[in-house]
């Protein structure tokens, strides 16, 4: 045991010498000549492993992935976090605006009185601090109270649902922070609250006949968009959560089911077929459970983690402008939203003899697309985009024989290229 | 790896505030590292590309809570990448793949890997790494391929530095045995 420990220390010393001081294997072996036979193969292995650092993403993947990532990010915008002070001012501004527009003076008076009472009791600083509080914090009830006041001031179903879905998003943010702090128990509380907020937000949709059709449409549109974002957020949290954090994963899985159910409901109202599987439990109408719904299985099923397709590609309905490009992408009056996103110079591909050569797309500077290549890959000037063909209907490039696209890929790997795009 | 830590911190702050351009810069900065990590873990370049995209999309969604983790950005990305890879293997294990399909895929991907790196033995190395237990794979890749120190690896894996040292030692011995056995 002792000799093993000594050998391990010697090995570590040599590895550090190679990694930090750049010593060669031979130089390291001179430090421990007696251990040469045992040390040498391991040190040579370390050097071999270091060589794998030269692996780089293929150039064509870099280019395609950069484009796709831009589109995916554009299709799944995040709620921007305001600084604390801005958040409070924004809320007060909303209260006043709602009161003036809706002329609900008695409700405003009640709400303002409540705010004044709260502020006088716990002080303005506590109210400010409560905005960033988390479940289990002393100021958290105050945060929930302020949200309740906002709900009191809502004058119609759209405002109410909008607030509730916003609060649900906050519960997800809280869960995200708590999972990061490895406080699974409190994260679970936040996720239970998320489910409750979501159930309340969806309640009006269970009896749509009492809503005007325009309101139905607005609510369904808004819920569909917001729940898509929240699903992605939950997926991200599932990815971050350690596999052994069973409680947090269970709560996240439950929240994901709730969000999926809500989105399916919204899509049904929009006249689209919901993608809720038949075996998924339906959301009961107008129910709000105060206690967390237990997950039926004691051993969580991790296979419900979303597939790459579901995560990576937002639904086609989310794409703002047909055929596939967002409005901001083609509207000439819109300032270029990604001016700084430039592909760095790509090293020439290192292709072994006999390996098919992929066309390398030239670097294009913004505003000056190359005349011989009308299909822009970087950010072109907006004026050249209206003629861009819809890429889903573009005939795909023939796949190179030695690099076939495996079945089941959600997206064509071939990128539409113009006839002028020849190999360099 | 990130060249200028101060610039990276600035980009991260902007990305947290919702600046997609800043996130784009971070994406290009760390694309190779995450792709390399995924490729060595799944040994399939197409899957590695998919997983790399997933990692960054999840990072974009989760970055508002990033500051709570107290990790460097790339270390946070490795954590996400690890979980994405674990989920990938879990899903893959549940899917039946016929032997003939698996052989075709193996041959094809080995070729792609060689073409990518122009280093023949990286393919053999990655095949051997794939036979190690998951923890050992992670330590080997992070310590030697990515060049992180014990402290960084320990923070990514949520383990002590001592535990990482032991895992590394066992992993090197096992990997050496696998590679020697292959030569014989």
Coordinates of C-alpha atoms in Angstrom, one line a residue:
Chain A
X1 CA 0.0 0.0 0.0
X2 CA 2.8 2.3 1.0
X3 CA 4.8 1.6 -2.1
X4 CA 1.7 2.2 -4.2
X5 CA 1.2 5.5 -2.6
X6 CA 4.8 6.5 -3.2
X7 CA 4.5 5.4 -6.8
X8 CA 1.3 7.4 -7.2
X9 CA 3.1 10.5 -5.7
X10 CA 6.0 10.0 -8.1
X11 CA 3.7 9.7 -11.0
X12 CA 1.8 12.8 -10.0
X13 CA 5.1 14.7 -9.7
X14 CA 6.1 13.7 -13.2
X15 CA 2.7 14.5 -14.7
X16 CA 2.8 18.0 -13.1
X17 CA 6.3 18.4 -14.5
X18 CA 5.1 17.5 -18.0
X19 CA 1.9 19.6 -17.8
X20 CA 3.2 22.7 -16.0
X21 CA 6.9 22.8 -16.7
X22 CA 6.9 21.2 -20.2
X23 CA 9.4 18.5 -19.3
X24 CA 9.8 15.6 -21.6
X25 CA 9.1 12.0 -20.6
X26 CA 12.8 11.2 -20.6
X27 CA 13.6 14.2 -18.3
X28 CA 11.0 13.1 -15.9
X29 CA 12.2 9.5 -15.8
X30 CA 15.6 10.7 -14.7
X31 CA 14.0 11.9 -11.5
X32 CA 13.0 8.4 -10.5
X33 CA 15.3 5.9 -12.3
X34 CA 14.3 3.1 -10.1
X35 CA 10.7 3.4 -11.2
X36 CA 11.5 3.9 -14.8
X37 CA 9.8 0.7 -16.1
X38 CA 6.5 1.5 -14.3
X39 CA 6.5 5.2 -14.9
X40 CA 7.4 5.3 -18.6
X41 CA 4.3 3.7 -20.2
X42 CA 2.0 5.9 -18.0
X43 CA 3.8 9.1 -18.8
X44 CA 3.9 8.3 -22.5
X45 CA 0.1 7.7 -22.3
X46 CA -0.3 11.1 -20.7
X47 CA 1.6 12.7 -23.6
X48 CA -0.6 10.8 -26.1
X49 CA -3.7 12.0 -24.4
X50 CA -2.5 15.6 -24.6
X51 CA -2.3 15.1 -28.4
X52 CA -6.0 14.7 -28.5
X53 CA -6.3 18.4 -27.6
X54 CA -5.8 19.1 -31.3
X55 CA -9.3 17.8 -32.1
X56 CA -11.4 20.7 -33.4
X57 CA -15.0 20.9 -34.5
X58 CA -15.2 20.4 -38.3
X59 CA -15.3 23.7 -40.2
X60 CA -18.6 23.0 -41.9
X61 CA -20.2 22.1 -38.5
X62 CA -18.8 25.4 -37.1
X63 CA -20.6 27.4 -39.8
X64 CA -23.8 25.5 -39.8
X65 CA -24.0 25.3 -36.1
X66 CA -23.4 29.0 -35.7
X67 CA -26.3 29.7 -38.0
X68 CA -28.5 27.2 -36.3
X69 CA -27.7 28.4 -32.9
X70 CA -28.6 32.0 -33.9
X71 CA -32.0 30.8 -35.2
X72 CA -32.6 28.7 -32.1
X73 CA -31.7 31.5 -29.8
X74 CA -33.9 33.9 -31.8
X75 CA -36.8 31.4 -31.5
X76 CA -36.3 30.9 -27.7
X77 CA -35.7 34.3 -26.2
X78 CA -35.1 34.5 -22.5
X79 CA -36.8 36.8 -20.0
X80 CA -34.2 39.4 -19.3
X81 CA -33.5 39.9 -15.6
X82 CA -33.9 43.5 -14.6
X83 CA -31.9 44.9 -11.8
X84 CA -33.7 44.9 -8.5
X85 CA -34.6 48.6 -8.5
X86 CA -35.8 48.5 -12.1
X87 CA -38.0 45.5 -11.2
X88 CA -39.8 47.3 -8.3
X89 CA -40.2 50.5 -10.3
X90 CA -41.6 48.5 -13.2
X91 CA -44.1 46.9 -10.9
X92 CA -45.3 50.1 -9.4
X93 CA -45.6 51.6 -12.9
X94 CA -47.7 48.7 -14.0
X95 CA -50.0 49.1 -11.0
X96 CA -50.6 52.8 -11.8
X97 CA -51.1 52.1 -15.5
X98 CA -53.6 49.4 -14.8
X99 CA -55.5 51.6 -12.4
X100 CA -55.7 54.5 -14.9
X101 CA -56.7 52.4 -17.9
X102 CA -59.1 50.1 -16.1
X103 CA -60.5 52.8 -13.7
X104 CA -60.8 50.2 -11.0
X105 CA -60.4 52.7 -8.2
X106 CA -61.7 50.6 -5.3
X107 CA -59.5 47.7 -6.1
X108 CA -56.6 50.1 -6.6
X109 CA -57.3 51.7 -3.2
X110 CA -57.4 48.3 -1.6
X111 CA -54.2 47.2 -3.2
X112 CA -52.4 50.4 -2.4
X113 CA -53.5 50.2 1.2
X114 CA -52.2 46.7 1.4
X115 CA -48.9 47.8 -0.1
X116 CA -48.7 50.7 2.4
X117 CA -49.4 48.4 5.3
X118 CA -46.8 45.9 4.2
X119 CA -44.2 48.6 3.6
X120 CA -44.9 50.2 6.9
X121 CA -44.5 46.9 8.7
X122 CA -41.4 45.5 7.2
X123 CA -39.9 48.6 5.7
X124 CA -39.1 49.6 2.2
X125 CA -35.7 47.9 2.2
X126 CA -37.4 44.6 3.1
X127 CA -39.8 45.0 0.2
X128 CA -36.8 45.6 -2.2
X129 CA -34.9 42.7 -0.8
X130 CA -37.8 40.3 -1.0
X131 CA -37.7 40.5 -4.8
X132 CA -34.7 38.3 -4.8
X133 CA -35.7 36.0 -2.0
X134 CA -36.1 32.3 -2.4
X135 CA -38.4 29.7 -0.9
X136 CA -37.5 29.3 2.7
X137 CA -36.1 32.8 3.1
X138 CA -37.7 35.0 5.7
X139 CA -38.7 37.6 3.1
X140 CA -40.2 35.1 0.6
X141 CA -43.8 35.4 2.0
X142 CA -43.5 39.2 1.3
X143 CA -42.5 38.5 -2.3
X144 CA -45.6 36.2 -2.7
X145 CA -47.7 38.9 -1.0
X146 CA -46.6 41.5 -3.5
X147 CA -47.4 39.1 -6.4
X148 CA -50.9 38.5 -4.8
X149 CA -51.4 42.3 -4.8
X150 CA -50.5 42.5 -8.5
X151 CA -53.1 39.7 -9.2
X152 CA -55.7 41.7 -7.3
X153 CA -55.1 44.6 -9.6
X154 CA -55.5 42.6 -12.8
X155 CA -58.6 43.7 -14.7
X156 CA -59.2 41.0 -17.2
X157 CA -58.4 37.3 -17.9
X158 CA -55.4 38.1 -20.2
X159 CA -53.7 40.2 -17.5
X160 CA -54.4 37.6 -14.8
X161 CA -53.0 34.8 -17.0
X162 CA -50.1 36.9 -18.0
X163 CA -49.2 37.6 -14.4
X164 CA -49.6 34.0 -13.3
X165 CA -47.4 32.7 -16.1
X166 CA -44.8 35.3 -15.2
X167 CA -44.9 34.2 -11.6
X168 CA -44.6 30.6 -12.7
X169 CA -41.5 31.7 -14.6
X170 CA -40.1 33.2 -11.4
X171 CA -40.7 30.0 -9.6
X172 CA -38.6 28.3 -12.2
X173 CA -35.8 30.9 -11.8
X174 CA -35.9 30.2 -8.1
X175 CA -35.7 26.5 -8.6
X176 CA -32.8 27.1 -10.9
X177 CA -30.9 29.0 -8.3
X178 CA -31.7 26.5 -5.6
X179 CA -30.6 23.5 -7.7
X180 CA -27.4 25.4 -8.3
X181 CA -27.0 25.7 -4.6
X182 CA -27.8 22.0 -4.2
X183 CA -30.9 22.8 -2.1
X184 CA -33.1 20.2 -3.6
X185 CA -35.8 20.4 -0.8
X186 CA -36.3 24.1 -1.4
X187 CA -36.1 23.7 -5.1
X188 CA -38.9 21.2 -4.9
X189 CA -41.0 23.7 -3.0
X190 CA -40.4 26.3 -5.8
X191 CA -41.4 23.7 -8.4
X192 CA -44.6 22.8 -6.5
X193 CA -45.5 26.4 -6.5
X194 CA -44.6 26.5 -10.2
X195 CA -47.2 23.7 -10.8
X196 CA -49.8 25.5 -8.8
X197 CA -49.2 28.8 -10.6
X198 CA -49.5 27.0 -13.9
X199 CA -52.7 25.3 -12.9
X200 CA -54.2 28.7 -12.0
X201 CA -52.9 30.2 -15.3
X202 CA -54.5 27.5 -17.3
X203 CA -57.8 27.5 -15.4
X204 CA -59.6 30.0 -17.8
X205 CA -58.8 27.7 -20.7
X206 CA -60.7 24.8 -19.2
X207 CA -64.0 26.6 -19.8
X208 CA -63.2 28.6 -23.0
X209 CA -66.8 29.0 -23.9
X210 CA -67.2 31.9 -21.5
X211 CA -64.3 33.8 -23.1
X212 CA -64.7 35.9 -26.3
X213 CA -62.9 34.1 -29.2
X214 CA -60.4 36.9 -29.5
X215 CA -59.5 36.5 -25.9
X216 CA -59.2 32.7 -26.3
X217 CA -56.9 33.2 -29.2
X218 CA -54.7 35.7 -27.3
X219 CA -54.5 33.6 -24.2
X220 CA -53.7 30.5 -26.2
X221 CA -51.0 32.2 -28.2
X222 CA -49.4 33.7 -25.2
X223 CA -49.5 30.5 -23.2
X224 CA -48.1 28.5 -26.1
X225 CA -45.1 30.9 -26.4
X226 CA -44.4 31.2 -22.7
X227 CA -44.8 27.6 -22.0
X228 CA -42.4 26.7 -24.8
X229 CA -39.8 28.9 -23.2
X230 CA -40.5 27.4 -19.8
X231 CA -40.2 23.8 -21.1
X232 CA -36.8 24.7 -22.5
X233 CA -35.8 26.2 -19.2
X234 CA -36.9 23.0 -17.4
X235 CA -35.0 20.9 -19.9
X236 CA -31.9 23.0 -19.2
X237 CA -32.4 22.5 -15.5
X238 CA -32.8 18.7 -16.0
X239 CA -29.5 18.8 -17.8
X240 CA -27.7 20.7 -15.1
X241 CA -29.1 18.6 -12.3
X242 CA -26.9 15.9 -11.0
X243 CA -28.2 12.4 -11.9
X244 CA -28.2 11.4 -8.2
X245 CA -30.3 14.3 -7.2
X246 CA -33.5 12.3 -7.4
X247 CA -35.8 14.7 -5.5
X248 CA -35.0 17.6 -7.8
X249 CA -35.2 15.5 -10.9
X250 CA -38.6 14.2 -9.9
X251 CA -39.9 17.6 -9.3
X252 CA -38.5 18.8 -12.6
X253 CA -40.1 15.9 -14.5
X254 CA -43.4 16.7 -12.9
X255 CA -43.1 20.4 -13.8
X256 CA -42.2 19.4 -17.3
X257 CA -45.3 17.3 -17.6
X258 CA -47.4 20.2 -16.4
X259 CA -45.9 22.6 -18.9
X260 CA -46.4 20.1 -21.7
X261 CA -50.0 19.6 -20.7
X262 CA -50.5 23.4 -20.7
X263 CA -49.0 23.8 -24.0
X264 CA -51.0 21.0 -25.5
X265 CA -54.2 22.7 -24.1
X266 CA -53.2 26.0 -25.7
X267 CA -52.4 24.4 -29.0
X268 CA -55.8 22.6 -29.0
X269 CA -57.5 26.0 -28.6
X270 CA -55.4 27.3 -31.5
X271 CA -56.8 24.5 -33.6
X272 CA -53.4 22.7 -33.8
X273 CA -53.2 19.1 -32.8
X274 CA -51.6 18.9 -29.4
X275 CA -48.5 16.7 -29.1
X276 CA -49.5 15.3 -25.7
X277 CA -49.1 11.6 -25.7
X278 CA -52.2 9.6 -25.1
X279 CA -50.8 8.0 -22.0
X280 CA -49.8 11.3 -20.4
X281 CA -52.2 12.3 -17.5
X282 CA -54.5 15.2 -18.4
X283 CA -54.6 18.3 -16.3
X284 CA -57.8 18.3 -14.2
X285 CA -60.0 21.3 -14.7
X286 CA -59.7 24.1 -12.2
X287 CA -57.8 22.2 -9.7
X288 CA -55.0 23.6 -7.7
X289 CA -53.3 21.2 -5.3
X290 CA -51.8 22.7 -2.2
X291 CA -49.6 19.8 -1.7
X292 CA -47.1 18.4 -4.2
X293 CA -48.4 15.6 -6.4
X294 CA -46.2 12.6 -5.6
X295 CA -44.5 11.0 -8.4
X296 CA -45.9 7.5 -8.7
X297 CA -42.7 5.6 -9.1
X298 CA -40.2 5.4 -6.3
X299 CA -37.4 5.1 -8.8
X300 CA -37.6 8.0 -11.2
X301 CA -37.6 7.2 -14.9
X302 CA -34.8 9.3 -16.4
X303 CA -35.7 8.3 -19.9
X304 CA -38.3 11.1 -20.1
X305 CA -35.5 13.6 -20.6
X306 CA -36.3 15.4 -23.8
X307 CA -34.9 14.1 -27.0
X308 CA -32.4 16.3 -28.9
X309 CA -35.1 17.1 -31.5
X310 CA -37.6 18.4 -29.0
X311 CA -34.9 20.6 -27.3
X312 CA -32.9 21.8 -30.2
X313 CA -35.7 22.8 -32.6
X314 CA -38.6 24.9 -31.5
X315 CA -41.9 24.0 -33.1
X316 CA -42.3 25.3 -36.6
X317 CA -45.3 27.4 -35.5
X318 CA -42.9 29.4 -33.4
X319 CA -41.0 30.7 -36.4
X320 CA -42.1 34.3 -36.8
X321 CA -42.0 34.6 -40.6
X322 CA -42.5 32.1 -43.3
X323 CA -40.7 30.3 -44.7
X324 CA -38.1 29.9 -42.0
X325 CA -36.4 33.2 -41.4
X326 CA -37.4 35.4 -38.5
X327 CA -38.8 38.8 -39.4
X328 CA -35.8 40.7 -38.0
X329 CA -33.6 38.6 -40.2
X330 CA -35.1 39.8 -43.5
X331 CA -36.6 43.2 -42.8
X332 CA -34.3 45.9 -44.3
X333 CA -35.3 48.5 -41.7
X334 CA -34.3 46.3 -38.8
X335 CA -30.8 46.9 -37.6
X336 CA -28.7 43.8 -37.9
X337 CA -29.1 42.0 -34.6
X338 CA -25.9 40.0 -34.8
X339 CA -23.3 42.4 -36.2
X340 CA -20.5 41.0 -34.1
X341 CA -21.1 37.4 -34.7
X342 CA -18.4 36.6 -37.2
X343 CA -16.8 33.3 -37.9
X344 CA -13.1 33.4 -37.1
X345 CA -10.8 32.4 -39.9
X346 CA -11.1 28.7 -40.3
X347 CA -8.0 26.6 -40.6
X348 CA -7.9 24.6 -43.8
X349 CA -9.3 21.1 -43.2
X350 CA -6.8 18.5 -42.6
X351 CA -8.0 15.8 -44.8
X352 CA -6.2 12.5 -45.2
X353 CA -5.6 11.2 -48.7
X354 CA -8.7 9.8 -50.3
X355 CA -11.0 11.7 -47.9
X356 CA -13.7 13.6 -49.8
X357 CA -13.1 17.3 -49.7
X358 CA -15.9 19.4 -48.3
X359 CA -16.5 22.8 -49.8
X360 CA -15.3 25.4 -47.4
X361 CA -17.5 28.5 -47.3
X362 CA -15.6 31.7 -47.7
X363 CA -15.7 34.3 -44.9
X364 CA -18.1 37.1 -45.8
X365 CA -17.8 40.5 -44.2
X366 CA -21.1 42.2 -43.3
X367 CA -22.6 44.4 -46.0
X368 CA -20.5 43.0 -48.8
X369 CA -21.6 39.6 -49.8
X370 CA -19.4 38.0 -52.4
X371 CA -20.9 38.5 -55.8
X372 CA -20.2 34.9 -57.0
X373 CA -22.0 33.4 -54.1
X374 CA -25.6 34.7 -53.6
X375 CA -26.4 32.4 -50.7
X376 CA -25.1 34.2 -47.6
X377 CA -23.8 32.2 -44.8
X378 CA -22.6 35.0 -42.5
X379 CA -24.7 38.1 -41.8
X380 CA -25.5 39.8 -45.1
X381 CA -26.9 43.1 -45.7
X382 CA -30.7 42.9 -45.4
X383 CA -31.3 44.0 -49.0
X384 CA -29.9 40.8 -50.3
X385 CA -32.1 38.6 -48.2
X386 CA -35.6 38.9 -49.8
X387 CA -34.4 36.8 -52.6
X388 CA -33.1 34.1 -50.3
X389 CA -35.0 30.8 -51.1
X390 CA -36.7 28.9 -48.4
X391 CA -34.2 26.4 -47.3
X392 CA -36.6 23.7 -46.1
X393 CA -37.8 23.3 -49.7
X394 CA -34.4 23.7 -51.3
X395 CA -33.2 20.5 -52.9
X396 CA -30.6 19.1 -50.5
X397 CA -27.1 18.6 -51.6
X398 CA -26.2 15.0 -52.3
X399 CA -24.6 13.6 -49.3
X400 CA -20.9 12.7 -49.8
X401 CA -20.6 9.0 -50.0
X402 CA -18.1 8.6 -47.2
X403 CA -19.9 10.8 -44.7
X404 CA -23.6 9.8 -44.8
X405 CA -26.1 11.4 -42.6
X406 CA -27.3 8.8 -40.2
X407 CA -31.1 8.1 -40.1
X408 CA -33.2 10.0 -37.6
X409 CA -31.4 13.3 -37.9
X410 CA -33.9 16.0 -37.3
X411 CA -32.5 18.5 -39.7
X412 CA -30.8 18.3 -43.1
X413 CA -27.1 18.5 -42.6
X414 CA -26.6 19.9 -46.0
X415 CA -26.7 23.6 -46.1
X416 CA -28.3 25.2 -49.2
X417 CA -25.6 26.5 -51.5
X418 CA -25.7 28.4 -54.7
X419 CA -24.4 27.1 -57.9
X420 CA -21.4 29.4 -57.6
X421 CA -20.3 27.8 -54.4
X422 CA -17.5 25.7 -55.7
X423 CA -14.8 24.0 -53.7
X424 CA -12.0 26.4 -53.0
Chain B
X1 CA -10.1 27.8 -24.1
X2 CA -10.9 31.4 -23.3
X3 CA -8.1 33.7 -24.1
X4 CA -8.8 36.7 -22.0
X5 CA -10.6 35.9 -18.7
X6 CA -11.7 39.5 -18.3
X7 CA -13.3 39.7 -21.7
X8 CA -15.0 36.3 -21.0
X9 CA -16.4 37.6 -17.7
X10 CA -17.8 40.6 -19.5
X11 CA -19.3 38.5 -22.3
X12 CA -20.9 36.2 -19.6
X13 CA -22.4 39.2 -17.8
X14 CA -23.9 40.5 -21.1
X15 CA -25.2 37.0 -21.9
X16 CA -26.9 36.8 -18.5
X17 CA -28.6 40.1 -19.3
X18 CA -29.9 38.6 -22.5
X19 CA -27.3 39.7 -25.1
X20 CA -27.4 37.0 -27.7
X21 CA -24.3 38.5 -29.5
X22 CA -22.3 38.0 -26.3
X23 CA -23.5 34.5 -26.1
X24 CA -22.5 33.9 -29.7
X25 CA -19.0 35.0 -28.9
X26 CA -18.9 32.6 -26.0
X27 CA -20.2 29.9 -28.2
X28 CA -17.4 30.3 -30.7
X29 CA -14.9 30.6 -27.9
X30 CA -15.8 27.2 -26.4
X31 CA -17.2 25.3 -29.3
X32 CA -14.1 23.2 -29.8
X33 CA -13.7 22.3 -26.2
X34 CA -17.2 21.1 -25.8
X35 CA -17.2 19.3 -29.2
X36 CA -14.0 17.5 -28.2
X37 CA -15.4 16.5 -24.9
X38 CA -18.6 15.2 -26.5
X39 CA -16.7 13.4 -29.3
X40 CA -14.4 11.6 -26.9
X41 CA -17.3 10.6 -24.7
X42 CA -19.6 9.3 -27.5
X43 CA -17.1 8.4 -30.3
X44 CA -19.5 9.5 -32.9
X45 CA -19.0 12.8 -34.7
X46 CA -22.6 13.3 -35.7
X47 CA -23.8 12.7 -32.2
X48 CA -21.1 14.9 -30.8
X49 CA -22.3 17.7 -33.0
X50 CA -25.9 17.2 -31.8
X51 CA -24.8 17.1 -28.2
X52 CA -22.6 20.2 -28.6
X53 CA -25.6 22.1 -29.9
X54 CA -27.7 20.8 -27.0
X55 CA -25.1 21.9 -24.5
X56 CA -25.1 25.5 -25.7
X57 CA -28.8 25.7 -26.1
X58 CA -29.2 24.5 -22.5
X59 CA -26.5 27.0 -21.4
X60 CA -28.4 29.8 -23.1
X61 CA -31.6 28.9 -21.3
X62 CA -29.9 28.4 -17.9
X63 CA -27.4 31.2 -18.0
X64 CA -29.5 33.6 -15.9
X65 CA -28.8 31.3 -12.9
X66 CA -25.1 30.9 -13.9
X67 CA -23.6 33.3 -11.3
X68 CA -25.0 31.1 -8.5
X69 CA -22.7 28.2 -9.4
X70 CA -19.4 30.0 -8.6
X71 CA -17.7 28.2 -11.5
X72 CA -15.8 29.4 -14.4
X73 CA -17.9 29.5 -17.5
X74 CA -16.2 26.7 -19.3
X75 CA -16.4 24.6 -16.2
X76 CA -20.1 25.2 -16.0
X77 CA -20.3 24.2 -19.7
X78 CA -18.5 21.0 -18.9
X79 CA -21.0 20.2 -16.1
X80 CA -23.8 20.7 -18.6
X81 CA -22.0 18.6 -21.2
X82 CA -21.4 15.8 -18.7
X83 CA -25.1 15.6 -17.9
X84 CA -26.1 15.8 -21.5
X85 CA -23.7 12.9 -22.3
X86 CA -25.1 10.9 -19.4
X87 CA -28.6 11.4 -20.7
X88 CA -27.5 10.5 -24.2
X89 CA -26.0 7.2 -23.0
X90 CA -29.1 6.5 -20.9
X91 CA -31.3 7.0 -23.9
X92 CA -29.0 5.1 -26.2
X93 CA -28.9 2.1 -23.8
X94 CA -32.7 1.9 -24.0
X95 CA -32.6 1.7 -27.8
X96 CA -31.9 -1.7 -29.3
X97 CA -29.2 -1.4 -32.0
X98 CA -28.6 -4.4 -34.2
X99 CA -25.1 -5.8 -34.2
X100 CA -24.6 -5.1 -37.9
X101 CA -25.7 -1.4 -37.5
X102 CA -23.3 -1.0 -34.6
X103 CA -20.4 -2.4 -36.6
X104 CA -21.1 -0.1 -39.5
X105 CA -21.4 2.9 -37.2
X106 CA -18.2 2.0 -35.4
X107 CA -16.2 1.7 -38.7
X108 CA -17.6 4.9 -40.1
X109 CA -17.0 6.9 -37.0
X110 CA -13.5 5.7 -36.4
X111 CA -12.7 7.0 -39.9
X112 CA -14.3 10.3 -39.3
X113 CA -12.4 10.7 -36.1
X114 CA -9.1 10.0 -37.8
X115 CA -9.9 12.4 -40.5
X116 CA -10.7 15.1 -38.0
X117 CA -7.6 15.0 -36.0
X118 CA -5.0 13.4 -38.4
X119 CA -3.8 11.4 -35.4
X120 CA -4.3 7.8 -35.9
X121 CA -3.9 6.8 -32.3
X122 CA -6.6 9.3 -31.0
X123 CA -9.1 6.9 -32.4
X124 CA -7.6 4.0 -30.4
X125 CA -7.3 6.2 -27.4
X126 CA -10.9 7.2 -27.5
X127 CA -12.0 3.6 -28.0
X128 CA -10.1 2.7 -24.9
X129 CA -11.4 5.7 -22.9
X130 CA -14.9 4.6 -23.8
X131 CA -14.3 1.3 -21.9
X132 CA -13.5 3.1 -18.6
X133 CA -16.1 3.8 -16.0
X134 CA -17.8 7.1 -16.4
X135 CA -15.9 8.9 -13.7
X136 CA -12.6 7.8 -15.0
X137 CA -13.5 8.9 -18.5
X138 CA -14.4 12.3 -17.2
X139 CA -11.2 12.7 -15.2
X140 CA -9.0 11.5 -18.1
X141 CA -10.5 13.9 -20.6
X142 CA -10.6 16.9 -18.3
X143 CA -7.2 16.4 -16.8
X144 CA -5.1 15.4 -19.8
X145 CA -7.1 16.4 -23.0
X146 CA -8.4 19.6 -21.6
X147 CA -5.5 20.3 -19.3
X148 CA -7.5 21.3 -16.2
X149 CA -5.9 21.0 -12.8
X150 CA -7.1 18.9 -9.9
X151 CA -9.0 21.8 -8.3
X152 CA -10.9 22.6 -11.5
X153 CA -11.7 18.9 -12.2
X154 CA -12.9 18.5 -8.6
X155 CA -15.2 21.5 -8.8
X156 CA -16.7 20.3 -12.1
X157 CA -17.3 16.8 -10.8
X158 CA -18.4 17.8 -7.3
X159 CA -15.7 15.7 -5.6
X160 CA -12.6 16.4 -3.5
X161 CA -9.2 16.8 -5.1
X162 CA -8.0 13.7 -3.3
X163 CA -10.8 11.7 -4.8
X164 CA -10.0 13.0 -8.2
X165 CA -6.3 12.0 -7.8
X166 CA -7.3 8.5 -6.9
X167 CA -9.7 8.3 -9.9
X168 CA -7.0 9.6 -12.2
X169 CA -4.4 7.1 -10.9
X170 CA -6.8 4.2 -11.4
X171 CA -7.9 5.5 -14.8
X172 CA -4.3 5.8 -16.1
X173 CA -3.5 2.2 -15.0
X174 CA -6.7 0.9 -16.5
X175 CA -6.2 2.8 -19.8
X176 CA -2.6 1.7 -20.1
X177 CA -3.7 -1.9 -19.6
X178 CA -6.4 -1.6 -22.2
X179 CA -4.0 -0.1 -24.8
X180 CA -1.2 -2.6 -24.1
X181 CA -3.8 -5.4 -24.5
X182 CA -4.8 -3.9 -27.8
X183 CA -1.3 -3.9 -29.1
X184 CA -0.8 -7.5 -28.1

